[in-house]
N, CA, C and O atoms as a DFTB+ gen file, in Angstrom:
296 C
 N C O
     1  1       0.806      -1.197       0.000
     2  2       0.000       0.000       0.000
     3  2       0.847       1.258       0.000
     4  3       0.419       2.208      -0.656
     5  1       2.228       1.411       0.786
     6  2       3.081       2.189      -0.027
     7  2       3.114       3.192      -0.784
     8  3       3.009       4.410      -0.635
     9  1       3.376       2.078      -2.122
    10  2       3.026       2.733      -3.383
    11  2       2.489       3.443      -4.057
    12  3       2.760       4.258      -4.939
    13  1       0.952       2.734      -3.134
    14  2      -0.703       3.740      -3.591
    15  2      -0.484       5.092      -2.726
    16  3      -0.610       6.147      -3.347
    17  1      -0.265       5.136      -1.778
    18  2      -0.069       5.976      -1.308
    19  2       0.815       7.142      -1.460
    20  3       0.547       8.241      -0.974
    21  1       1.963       6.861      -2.202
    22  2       2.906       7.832      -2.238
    23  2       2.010       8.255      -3.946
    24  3       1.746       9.431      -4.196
    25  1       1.667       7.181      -4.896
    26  2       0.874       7.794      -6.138
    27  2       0.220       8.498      -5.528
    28  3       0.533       9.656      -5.806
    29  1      -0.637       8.450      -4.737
    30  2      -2.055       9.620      -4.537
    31  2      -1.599      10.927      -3.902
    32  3      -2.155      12.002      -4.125
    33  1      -0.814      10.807      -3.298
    34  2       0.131      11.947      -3.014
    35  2       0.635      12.785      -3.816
    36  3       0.626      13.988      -3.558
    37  1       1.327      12.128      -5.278
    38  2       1.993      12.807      -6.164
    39  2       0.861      12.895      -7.116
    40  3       1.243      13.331      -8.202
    41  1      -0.321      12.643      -7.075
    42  2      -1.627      13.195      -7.897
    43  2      -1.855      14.354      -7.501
    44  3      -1.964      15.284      -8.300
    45  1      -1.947      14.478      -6.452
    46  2      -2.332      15.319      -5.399
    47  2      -1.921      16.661      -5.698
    48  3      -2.587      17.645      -6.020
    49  1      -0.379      16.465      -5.482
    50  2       0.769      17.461      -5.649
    51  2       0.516      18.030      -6.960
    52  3       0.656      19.252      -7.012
    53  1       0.162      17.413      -8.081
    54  2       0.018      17.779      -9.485
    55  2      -1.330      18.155      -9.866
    56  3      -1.529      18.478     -11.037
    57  1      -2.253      18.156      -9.051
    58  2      -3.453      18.527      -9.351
    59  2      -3.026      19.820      -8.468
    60  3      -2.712      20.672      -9.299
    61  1      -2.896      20.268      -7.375
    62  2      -2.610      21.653      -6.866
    63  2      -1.882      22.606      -7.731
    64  3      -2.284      23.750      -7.938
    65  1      -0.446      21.942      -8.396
    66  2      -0.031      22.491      -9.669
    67  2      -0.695      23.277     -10.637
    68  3      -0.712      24.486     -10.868
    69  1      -1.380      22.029     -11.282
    70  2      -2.403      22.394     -12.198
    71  2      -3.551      23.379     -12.215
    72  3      -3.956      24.086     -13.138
    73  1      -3.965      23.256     -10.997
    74  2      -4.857      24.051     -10.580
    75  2      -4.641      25.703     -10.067
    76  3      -5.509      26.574     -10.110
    77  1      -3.265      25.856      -9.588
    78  2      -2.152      27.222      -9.410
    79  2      -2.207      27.459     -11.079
    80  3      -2.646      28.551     -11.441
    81  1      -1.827      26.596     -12.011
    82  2      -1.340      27.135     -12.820
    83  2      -2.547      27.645     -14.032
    84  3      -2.366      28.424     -14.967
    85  1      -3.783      26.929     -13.656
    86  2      -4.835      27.513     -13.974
    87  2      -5.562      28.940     -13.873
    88  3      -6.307      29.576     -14.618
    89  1      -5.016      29.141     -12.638
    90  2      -5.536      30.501     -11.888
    91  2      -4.837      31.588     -12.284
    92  3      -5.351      32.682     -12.516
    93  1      -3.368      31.263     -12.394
    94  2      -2.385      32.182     -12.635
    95  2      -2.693      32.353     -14.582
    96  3      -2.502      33.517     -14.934
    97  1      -2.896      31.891     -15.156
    98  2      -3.150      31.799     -16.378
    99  2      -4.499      32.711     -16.750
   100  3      -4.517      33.598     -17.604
   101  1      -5.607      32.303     -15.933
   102  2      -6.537      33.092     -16.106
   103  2      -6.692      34.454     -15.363
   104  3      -7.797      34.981     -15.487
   105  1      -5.686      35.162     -14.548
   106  2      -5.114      36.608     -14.236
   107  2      -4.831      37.243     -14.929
   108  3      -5.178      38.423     -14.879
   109  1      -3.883      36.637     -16.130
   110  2      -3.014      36.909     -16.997
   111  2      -3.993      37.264     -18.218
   112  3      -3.902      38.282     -18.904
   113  1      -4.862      36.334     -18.356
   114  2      -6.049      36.465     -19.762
   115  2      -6.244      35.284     -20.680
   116  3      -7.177      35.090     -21.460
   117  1      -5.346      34.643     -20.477
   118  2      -5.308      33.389     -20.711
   119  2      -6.406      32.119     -20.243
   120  3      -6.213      31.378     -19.279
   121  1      -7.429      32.070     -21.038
   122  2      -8.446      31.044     -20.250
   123  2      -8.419      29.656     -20.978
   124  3      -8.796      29.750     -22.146
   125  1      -8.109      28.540     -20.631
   126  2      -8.533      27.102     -21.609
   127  2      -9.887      27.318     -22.341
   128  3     -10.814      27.999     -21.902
   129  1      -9.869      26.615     -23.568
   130  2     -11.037      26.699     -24.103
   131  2     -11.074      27.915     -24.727
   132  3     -12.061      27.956     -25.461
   133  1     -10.385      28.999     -24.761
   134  2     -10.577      29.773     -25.886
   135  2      -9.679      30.374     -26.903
   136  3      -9.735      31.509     -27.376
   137  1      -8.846      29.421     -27.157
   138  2      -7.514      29.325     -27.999
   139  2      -7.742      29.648     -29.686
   140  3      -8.893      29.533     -30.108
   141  1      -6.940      29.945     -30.394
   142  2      -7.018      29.886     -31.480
   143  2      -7.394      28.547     -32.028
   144  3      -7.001      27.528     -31.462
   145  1      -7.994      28.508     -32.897
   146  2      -8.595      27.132     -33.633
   147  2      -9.619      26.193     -32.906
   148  3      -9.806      24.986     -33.062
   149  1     -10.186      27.027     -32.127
   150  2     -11.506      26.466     -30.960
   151  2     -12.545      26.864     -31.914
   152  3     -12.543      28.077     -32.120
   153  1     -13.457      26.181     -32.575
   154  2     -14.587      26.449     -33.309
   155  2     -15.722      26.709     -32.290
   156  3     -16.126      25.906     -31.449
   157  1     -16.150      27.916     -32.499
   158  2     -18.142      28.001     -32.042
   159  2     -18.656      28.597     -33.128
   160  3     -18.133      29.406     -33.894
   161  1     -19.978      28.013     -33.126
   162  2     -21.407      27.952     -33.835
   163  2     -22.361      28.265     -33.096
   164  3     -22.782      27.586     -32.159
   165  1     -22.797      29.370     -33.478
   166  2     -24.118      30.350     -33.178
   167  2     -25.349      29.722     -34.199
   168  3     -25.433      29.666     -35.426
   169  1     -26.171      29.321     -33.203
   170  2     -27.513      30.228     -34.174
   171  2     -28.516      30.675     -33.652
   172  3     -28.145      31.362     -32.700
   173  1     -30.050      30.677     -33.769
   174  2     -30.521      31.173     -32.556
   175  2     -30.541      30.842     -30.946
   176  3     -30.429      31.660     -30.034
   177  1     -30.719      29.387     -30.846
   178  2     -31.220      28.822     -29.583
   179  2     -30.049      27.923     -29.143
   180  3     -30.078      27.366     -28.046
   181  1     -28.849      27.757     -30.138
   182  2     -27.607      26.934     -29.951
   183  2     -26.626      27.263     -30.124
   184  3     -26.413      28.068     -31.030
   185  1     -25.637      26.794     -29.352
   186  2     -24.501      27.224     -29.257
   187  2     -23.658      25.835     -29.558
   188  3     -23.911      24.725     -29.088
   189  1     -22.678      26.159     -30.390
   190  2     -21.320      24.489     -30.059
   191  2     -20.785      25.198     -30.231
   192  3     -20.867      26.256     -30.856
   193  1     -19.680      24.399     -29.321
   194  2     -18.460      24.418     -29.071
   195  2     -17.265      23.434     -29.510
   196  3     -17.454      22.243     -29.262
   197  1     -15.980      23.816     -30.174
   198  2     -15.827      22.910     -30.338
   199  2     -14.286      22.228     -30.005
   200  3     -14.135      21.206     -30.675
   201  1     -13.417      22.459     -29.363
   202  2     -12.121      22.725     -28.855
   203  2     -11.284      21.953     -29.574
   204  3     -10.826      20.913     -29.101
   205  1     -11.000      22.373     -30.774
   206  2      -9.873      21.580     -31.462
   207  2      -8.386      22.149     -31.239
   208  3      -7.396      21.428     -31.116
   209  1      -8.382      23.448     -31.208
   210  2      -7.310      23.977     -30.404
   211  2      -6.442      23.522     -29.419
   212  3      -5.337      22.991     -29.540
   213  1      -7.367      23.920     -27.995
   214  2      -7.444      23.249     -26.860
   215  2      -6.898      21.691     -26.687
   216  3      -5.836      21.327     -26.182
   217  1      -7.732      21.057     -27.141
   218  2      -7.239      19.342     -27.660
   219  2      -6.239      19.026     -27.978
   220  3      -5.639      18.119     -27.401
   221  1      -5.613      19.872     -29.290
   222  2      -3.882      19.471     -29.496
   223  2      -3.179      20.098     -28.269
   224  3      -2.470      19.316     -27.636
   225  1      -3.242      21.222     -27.874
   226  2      -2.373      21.493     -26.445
   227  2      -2.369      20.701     -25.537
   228  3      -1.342      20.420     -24.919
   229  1      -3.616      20.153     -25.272
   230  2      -3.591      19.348     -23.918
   231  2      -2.891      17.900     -24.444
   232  3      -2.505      17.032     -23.662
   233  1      -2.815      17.821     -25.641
   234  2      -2.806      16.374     -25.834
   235  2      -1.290      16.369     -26.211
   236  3      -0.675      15.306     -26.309
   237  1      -0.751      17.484     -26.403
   238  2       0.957      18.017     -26.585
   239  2       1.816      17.734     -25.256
   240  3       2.885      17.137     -25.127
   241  1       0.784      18.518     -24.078
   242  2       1.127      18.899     -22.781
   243  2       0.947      16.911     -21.952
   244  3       1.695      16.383     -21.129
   245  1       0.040      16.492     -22.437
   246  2      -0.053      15.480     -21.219
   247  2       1.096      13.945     -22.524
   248  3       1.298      12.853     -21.992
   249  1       1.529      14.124     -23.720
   250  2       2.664      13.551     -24.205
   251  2       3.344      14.276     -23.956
   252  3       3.840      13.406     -23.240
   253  1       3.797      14.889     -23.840
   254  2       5.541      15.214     -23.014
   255  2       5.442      15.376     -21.518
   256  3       6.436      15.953     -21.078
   257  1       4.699      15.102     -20.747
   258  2       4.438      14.418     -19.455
   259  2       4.903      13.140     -19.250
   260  3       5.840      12.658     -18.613
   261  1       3.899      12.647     -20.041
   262  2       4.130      11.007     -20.001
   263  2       5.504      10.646     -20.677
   264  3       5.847       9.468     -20.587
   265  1       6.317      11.505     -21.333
   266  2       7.843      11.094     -21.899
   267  2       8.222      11.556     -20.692
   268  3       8.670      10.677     -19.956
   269  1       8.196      12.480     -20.314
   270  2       9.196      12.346     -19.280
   271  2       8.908      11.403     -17.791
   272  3       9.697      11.090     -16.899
   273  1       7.904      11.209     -17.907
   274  2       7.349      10.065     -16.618
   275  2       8.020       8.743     -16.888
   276  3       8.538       8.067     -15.999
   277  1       7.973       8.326     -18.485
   278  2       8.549       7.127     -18.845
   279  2      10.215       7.060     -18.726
   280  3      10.869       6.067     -18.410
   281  1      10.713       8.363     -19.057
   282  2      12.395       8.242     -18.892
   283  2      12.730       8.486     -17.526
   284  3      13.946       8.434     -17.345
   285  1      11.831       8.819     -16.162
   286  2      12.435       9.463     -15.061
   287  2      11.862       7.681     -14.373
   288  3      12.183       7.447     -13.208
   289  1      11.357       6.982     -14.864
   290  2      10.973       5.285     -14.672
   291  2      12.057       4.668     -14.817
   292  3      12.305       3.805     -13.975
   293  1      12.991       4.892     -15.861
   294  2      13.872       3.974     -15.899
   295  2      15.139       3.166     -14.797
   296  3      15.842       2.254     -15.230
């Protein structure tokens, strides 16, 4: 149990991160979700949204996470 324990810890630690670095981002003007190449569609009674932007960043940001999670494993 250890293990689990020291993981939920270092979730922990990285969700407080994340969440600092959220806040500090949106001070700045910077909000997720409204990036260049984020599609919305108006019409009267609807709205989409569509975060294609957003999506490659996060999906940039959480692969070079996981590279470096995999080389700091070895």
């Amino acid at each position: 149990m250890s293990a689990l324990g020291k993981l939920l810890i270092w979730a922990g630690v990285g969700l407080v991160l994340l969440g600092l670095a959220l806040v500090v981002a949106a001070r700045w003007g910077w909000t997720l979700g409204h990036l260049p190449g984020d599609l919305v569609f108006r019409r009267k009674n609807l709205v989409i949204f569509v975060p294609l932007g957003t999506m490659v960043v996060l999906s940039l940001v959480a692969t070079w996470l996981l590279h470096l999670w995999q080389r700091w494993g070895r």
